[in-house]
Coordinates of C-alpha atoms in Angstrom, one line a residue:
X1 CA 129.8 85.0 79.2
X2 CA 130.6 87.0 82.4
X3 CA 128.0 89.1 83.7
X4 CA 128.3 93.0 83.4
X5 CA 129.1 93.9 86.6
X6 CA 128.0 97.8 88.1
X7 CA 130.9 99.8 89.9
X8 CA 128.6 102.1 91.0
X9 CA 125.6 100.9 93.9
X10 CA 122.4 102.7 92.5
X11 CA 121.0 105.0 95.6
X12 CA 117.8 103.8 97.2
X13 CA 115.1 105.8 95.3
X14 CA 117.0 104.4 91.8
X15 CA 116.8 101.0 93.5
X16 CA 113.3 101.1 94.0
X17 CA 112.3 102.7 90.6
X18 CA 114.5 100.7 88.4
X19 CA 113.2 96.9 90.5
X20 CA 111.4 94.6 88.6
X21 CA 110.8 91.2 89.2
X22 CA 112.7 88.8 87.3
X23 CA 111.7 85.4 86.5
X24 CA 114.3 84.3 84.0
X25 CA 117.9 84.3 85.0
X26 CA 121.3 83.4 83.8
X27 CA 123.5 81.1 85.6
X28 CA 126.3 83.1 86.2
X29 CA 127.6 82.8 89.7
X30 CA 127.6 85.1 92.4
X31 CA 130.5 86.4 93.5
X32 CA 131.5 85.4 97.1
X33 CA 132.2 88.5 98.4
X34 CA 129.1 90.2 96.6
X35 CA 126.7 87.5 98.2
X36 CA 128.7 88.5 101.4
X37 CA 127.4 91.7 101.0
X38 CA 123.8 90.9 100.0
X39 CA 123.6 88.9 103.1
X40 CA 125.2 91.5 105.6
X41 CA 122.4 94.1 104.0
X42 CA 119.6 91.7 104.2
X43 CA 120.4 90.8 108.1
X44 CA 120.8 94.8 108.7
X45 CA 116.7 95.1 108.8
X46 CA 114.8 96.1 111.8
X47 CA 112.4 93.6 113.3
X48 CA 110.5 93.8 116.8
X49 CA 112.5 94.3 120.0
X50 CA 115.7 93.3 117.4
X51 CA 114.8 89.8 117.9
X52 CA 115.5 89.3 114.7
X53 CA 113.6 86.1 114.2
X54 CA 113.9 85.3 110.8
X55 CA 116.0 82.0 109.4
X56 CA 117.6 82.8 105.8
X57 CA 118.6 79.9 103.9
X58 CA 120.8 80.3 100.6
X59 CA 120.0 77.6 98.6
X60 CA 122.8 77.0 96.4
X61 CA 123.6 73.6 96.0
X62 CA 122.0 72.0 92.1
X63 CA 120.1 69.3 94.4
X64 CA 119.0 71.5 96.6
X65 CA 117.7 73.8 93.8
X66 CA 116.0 71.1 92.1
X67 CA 114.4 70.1 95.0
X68 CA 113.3 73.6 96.1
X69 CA 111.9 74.2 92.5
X70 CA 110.0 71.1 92.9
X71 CA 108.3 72.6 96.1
X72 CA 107.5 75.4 94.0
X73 CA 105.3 74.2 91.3
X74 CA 109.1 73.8 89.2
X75 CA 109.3 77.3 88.8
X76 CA 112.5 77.2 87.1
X77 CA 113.7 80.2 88.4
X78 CA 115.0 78.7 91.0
X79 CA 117.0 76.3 89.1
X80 CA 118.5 79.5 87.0
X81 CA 119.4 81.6 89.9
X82 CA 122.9 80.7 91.4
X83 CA 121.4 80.9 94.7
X84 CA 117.6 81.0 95.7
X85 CA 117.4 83.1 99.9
X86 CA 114.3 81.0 101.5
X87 CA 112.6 83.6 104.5
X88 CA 111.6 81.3 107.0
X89 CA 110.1 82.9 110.3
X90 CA 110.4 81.2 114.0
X91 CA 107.5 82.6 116.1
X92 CA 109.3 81.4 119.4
X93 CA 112.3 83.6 118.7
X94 CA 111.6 85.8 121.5
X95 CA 111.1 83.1 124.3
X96 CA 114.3 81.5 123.8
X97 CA 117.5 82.9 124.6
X98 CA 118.0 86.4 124.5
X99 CA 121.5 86.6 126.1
X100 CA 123.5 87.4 122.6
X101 CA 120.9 90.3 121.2
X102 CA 120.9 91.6 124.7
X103 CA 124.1 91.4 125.7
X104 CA 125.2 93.3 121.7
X105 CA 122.9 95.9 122.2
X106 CA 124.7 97.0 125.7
X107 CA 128.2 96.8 123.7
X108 CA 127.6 99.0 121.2
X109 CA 125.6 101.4 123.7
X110 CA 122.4 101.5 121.7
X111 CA 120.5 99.9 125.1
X112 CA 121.3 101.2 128.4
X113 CA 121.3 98.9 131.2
X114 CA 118.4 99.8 132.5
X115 CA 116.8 99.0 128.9
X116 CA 118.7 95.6 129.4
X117 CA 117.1 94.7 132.5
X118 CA 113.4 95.7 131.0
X119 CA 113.7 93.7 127.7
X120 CA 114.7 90.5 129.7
X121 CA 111.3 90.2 131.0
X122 CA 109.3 92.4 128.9
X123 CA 110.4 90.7 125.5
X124 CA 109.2 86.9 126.8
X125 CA 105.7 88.7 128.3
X126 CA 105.4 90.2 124.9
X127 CA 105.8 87.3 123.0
X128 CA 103.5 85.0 124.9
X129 CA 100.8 87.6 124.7
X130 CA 101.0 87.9 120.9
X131 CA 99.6 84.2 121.5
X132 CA 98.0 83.4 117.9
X133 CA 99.8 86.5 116.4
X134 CA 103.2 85.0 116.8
X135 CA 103.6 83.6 113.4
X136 CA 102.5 86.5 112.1
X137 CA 105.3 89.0 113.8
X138 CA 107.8 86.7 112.8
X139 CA 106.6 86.4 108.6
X140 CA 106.5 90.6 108.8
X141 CA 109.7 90.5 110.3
X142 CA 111.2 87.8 107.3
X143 CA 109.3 89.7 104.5
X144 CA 111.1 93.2 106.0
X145 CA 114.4 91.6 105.5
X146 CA 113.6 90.1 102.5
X147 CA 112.8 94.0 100.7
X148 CA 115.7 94.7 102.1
X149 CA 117.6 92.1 100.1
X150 CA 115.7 93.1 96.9
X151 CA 116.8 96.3 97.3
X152 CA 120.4 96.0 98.1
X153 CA 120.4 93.2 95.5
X154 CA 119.2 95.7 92.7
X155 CA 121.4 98.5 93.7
X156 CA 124.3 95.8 93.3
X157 CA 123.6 95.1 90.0
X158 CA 121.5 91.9 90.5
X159 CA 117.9 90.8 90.0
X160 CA 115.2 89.3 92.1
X161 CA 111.8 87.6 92.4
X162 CA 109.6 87.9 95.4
X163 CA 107.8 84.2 95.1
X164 CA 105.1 83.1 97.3
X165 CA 104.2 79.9 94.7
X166 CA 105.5 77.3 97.0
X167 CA 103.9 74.8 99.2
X168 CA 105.2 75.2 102.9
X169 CA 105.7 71.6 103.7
X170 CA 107.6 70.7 101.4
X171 CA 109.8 73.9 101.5
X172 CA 110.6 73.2 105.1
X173 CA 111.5 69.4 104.0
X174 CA 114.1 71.1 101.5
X175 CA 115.8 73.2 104.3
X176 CA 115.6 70.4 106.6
X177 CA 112.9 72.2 109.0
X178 CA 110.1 69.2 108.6
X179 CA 110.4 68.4 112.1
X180 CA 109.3 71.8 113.0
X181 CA 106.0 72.8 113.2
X182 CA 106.1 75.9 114.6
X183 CA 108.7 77.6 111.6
X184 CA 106.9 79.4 108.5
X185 CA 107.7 80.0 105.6
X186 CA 107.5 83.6 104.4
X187 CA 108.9 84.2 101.1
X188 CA 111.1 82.5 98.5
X189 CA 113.2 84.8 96.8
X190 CA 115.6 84.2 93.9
X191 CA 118.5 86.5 93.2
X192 CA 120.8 86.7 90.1
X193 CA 121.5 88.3 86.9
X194 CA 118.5 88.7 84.6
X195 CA 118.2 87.2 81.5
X196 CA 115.7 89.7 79.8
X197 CA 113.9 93.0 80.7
X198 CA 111.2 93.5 82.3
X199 CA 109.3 96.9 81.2
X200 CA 107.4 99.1 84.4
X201 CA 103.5 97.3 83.7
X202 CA 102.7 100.6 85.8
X203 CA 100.7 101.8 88.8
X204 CA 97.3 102.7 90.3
X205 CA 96.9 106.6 90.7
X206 CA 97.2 107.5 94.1
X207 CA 93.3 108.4 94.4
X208 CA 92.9 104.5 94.3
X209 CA 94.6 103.0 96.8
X210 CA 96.0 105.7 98.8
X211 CA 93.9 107.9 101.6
X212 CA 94.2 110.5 104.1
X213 CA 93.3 109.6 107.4
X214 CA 90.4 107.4 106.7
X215 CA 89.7 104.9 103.4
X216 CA 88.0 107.0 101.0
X217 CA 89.7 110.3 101.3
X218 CA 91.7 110.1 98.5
X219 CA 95.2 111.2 99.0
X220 CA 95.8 113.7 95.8
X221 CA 99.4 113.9 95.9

């Protein structure tokens, strides 16, 4: 059976109120020029100095899925999904080279030249310094452009699953990144068309988890 498809892109607040995560799919494919879309939203998120250091992987192919699913304790939603987007995060991004992000930014004007000429050595500087931190810029970065591709996915008519039930290793063996020590893995994150509903299981009151100014001054709304 063909999935039901939605003319009509849900706005952003409707995206984000309406999201659950899924963790039954069917196996209907994607089509091309939806995933097309899915991808071109995803890549659209910001990340620091645009370095954009994030390394999507759609994993598609049935071996790959069952491999991926094997990494992942065989969740089987992995195996469901037509295509599975694996966030992985490359903490040396921005000491490599910069030429292309630079030289894009001074082409559509959003970085003047002197801006140019300040990135090329204050990117690199920044970087290093982040020292430990690295790995951890990079994974915010990946898990920004993975809500991102929740988002645009549920507006689109198609369900996700934020998974972080996966053991890193072995993930990067699947995508053929074993040899790389340095590359993390952020998030796994399968996207399709549900199978069931999920119902809202609800939230925390603002008093509990939100504050003004300092912890412990509850925000009231």
């Amino acid at each position: 059976m063909s999935p039901i498809t939605q003319t009509q892109p849900l706005d952003v607040p409707s995206a984000i109120a309406k999201r659950r995560s899924i963790k039954t799919f069917t196996t209907d494919p994607i089509a091309p020029e939806l995933l097309k879309q899915l991808v071109e939203l995803t890549v659209a998120a910001p990340s620091s100095f645009n370095i954009q250091s994030w390394q999507i992987i759609l994993v598609q192919d049935d071996a790959q899925k069952a491999a991926l699913a094997a990494a992942s304790w065989n969740q089987q939603q992995i195996i469901q999904a037509p295509v599975t987007f694996v966030f992985a995060a490359d903490p040396n991004a921005g000491e490599e080279n910069l030429t292309p992000i630079l030289e894009q930014a001074a082409e559509t004007g959003a970085w003047n030249e002197g801006t140019v000429n300040y990135f090329k050595a204050a990117i690199p500087q920044f970087q290093a310094g982040l020292g430990d931190k690295r790995r951890e810029y990079a994974i915010k970065d990946a898990i920004i452009a993975a809500t991102h591709l929740v988002l645009a996915a549920e507006s689109l008519g198609l369900s996700t699953c934020f998974m972080n039930g996966w053991v890193e290793d072995q993930v990067k063996e699947v995508i053929g990144a074993g040899d790389n020590p340095d590359l993390a893995i952020a998030v796994v994150v399968p996207v399709g068309y549900a199978a069931e509903p999920r119902l809202n299981p609800g939230r925390l009151p603002f008093s509990s988890n939100v504050s003004v100014d300092r912890i412990g001054n509850p925000y009231a709304g």
